[in-house]
Coordinates of C-alpha atoms in Angstrom, one line a residue:
M1 CA 6.4 -21.5 -17.0
P2 CA 8.3 -20.0 -14.0
K3 CA 6.5 -19.0 -11.0
I4 CA 7.7 -15.5 -9.8
Y5 CA 6.8 -13.7 -6.5
S6 CA 7.4 -10.1 -6.2
Q7 CA 8.1 -9.1 -2.7
V8 CA 7.6 -5.2 -2.1
V9 CA 10.6 -3.6 0.0
T10 CA 9.2 -3.6 3.6
G11 CA 12.3 -4.5 5.6
A12 CA 11.0 -8.1 6.5
N13 CA 12.5 -11.1 4.9
V14 CA 9.9 -13.6 3.3
E15 CA 11.0 -16.8 2.2
A16 CA 9.4 -17.9 -1.3
P17 CA 8.2 -21.5 -1.3
E18 CA 10.4 -24.0 -3.3
G19 CA 10.0 -23.6 -7.1
I20 CA 9.2 -19.8 -6.8
K21 CA 11.4 -17.2 -7.9
S22 CA 11.4 -14.2 -5.6
T23 CA 12.1 -10.7 -6.7
V24 CA 12.2 -7.7 -4.5
V25 CA 10.7 -4.6 -6.0
F26 CA 10.0 -1.1 -4.8
G27 CA 6.3 0.0 -5.0
R28 CA 7.2 3.0 -7.3
Q29 CA 8.5 0.6 -9.9
I30 CA 4.8 -0.4 -10.9
F31 CA 4.4 2.9 -12.8
D32 CA 7.4 2.0 -15.1
A33 CA 5.6 -1.3 -16.0
K34 CA 3.3 -1.6 -18.9
G35 CA -0.1 -0.5 -17.6
G36 CA 1.4 0.9 -14.6
L37 CA -0.2 4.2 -14.7
T38 CA -3.6 2.8 -14.7
A39 CA -2.9 0.6 -11.6
M40 CA -4.0 2.9 -8.9
P41 CA -7.2 4.0 -10.5
R42 CA -8.0 0.3 -11.1
L43 CA -7.0 -0.6 -7.5
A44 CA -9.4 2.1 -6.3
S45 CA -12.0 0.8 -8.3
L46 CA -11.5 -2.7 -7.0
I47 CA -11.8 -1.3 -3.4
E48 CA -14.8 0.8 -3.8
S49 CA -16.5 -2.1 -5.4
G50 CA -15.6 -4.5 -2.5
K51 CA -13.7 -6.8 -4.7
Y52 CA -10.6 -6.2 -2.9
K53 CA -10.2 -5.5 0.9
L54 CA -7.1 -3.9 2.0
P55 CA -5.0 -5.7 4.6
V56 CA -4.7 -3.1 7.1
K57 CA -7.3 -0.8 8.8
V58 CA -7.4 2.6 7.3
E59 CA -8.7 5.6 9.1
V60 CA -9.5 8.9 7.2
I61 CA -8.4 11.7 9.5
G62 CA -10.0 14.6 7.8
K63 CA -9.2 17.2 5.0
G64 CA -6.8 19.9 4.3
F65 CA -3.2 20.6 5.9
D66 CA -4.8 21.2 9.3
A67 CA -5.9 17.6 9.5
I68 CA -2.2 16.6 9.4
E69 CA -1.7 17.6 12.8
R70 CA -4.5 15.6 14.2
G71 CA -2.7 12.6 12.3
L72 CA 0.5 13.3 13.8
D73 CA -1.0 13.6 17.2
K74 CA -2.6 9.9 16.9
L75 CA 1.0 8.8 15.7
T76 CA 2.8 10.1 18.8
K77 CA 0.2 8.1 21.2
G78 CA 1.3 5.0 19.2
V79 CA -0.4 2.8 16.7
S80 CA 0.1 -0.5 15.0
G81 CA -1.3 -1.8 11.8
T82 CA -3.5 1.5 10.9
K83 CA -2.9 3.6 8.1
Y84 CA -4.0 7.2 8.5
V85 CA -5.2 9.1 5.4
V86 CA -5.6 13.1 5.1
S87 CA -7.2 14.2 1.9
L88 CA -5.7 17.4 0.6

């Protein structure tokens, strides 16, 4: 049985170990795969239950279009490894 590693396009080149086939994919391709439309709700459930930890820090900026400006202000001050979230 072949072993496959799906590398999400990030701009970084990742070398797969010997014997592993590397396939580059775009994140949006998941929705075309069998069961892909349920991927995001299932991932959210895993995160909420604590069974999956996000690999980056996530900071909720706020709600509504007004909160976007606060997020942009934070970005202009410089940030690394943090994902900002605005709930609309």
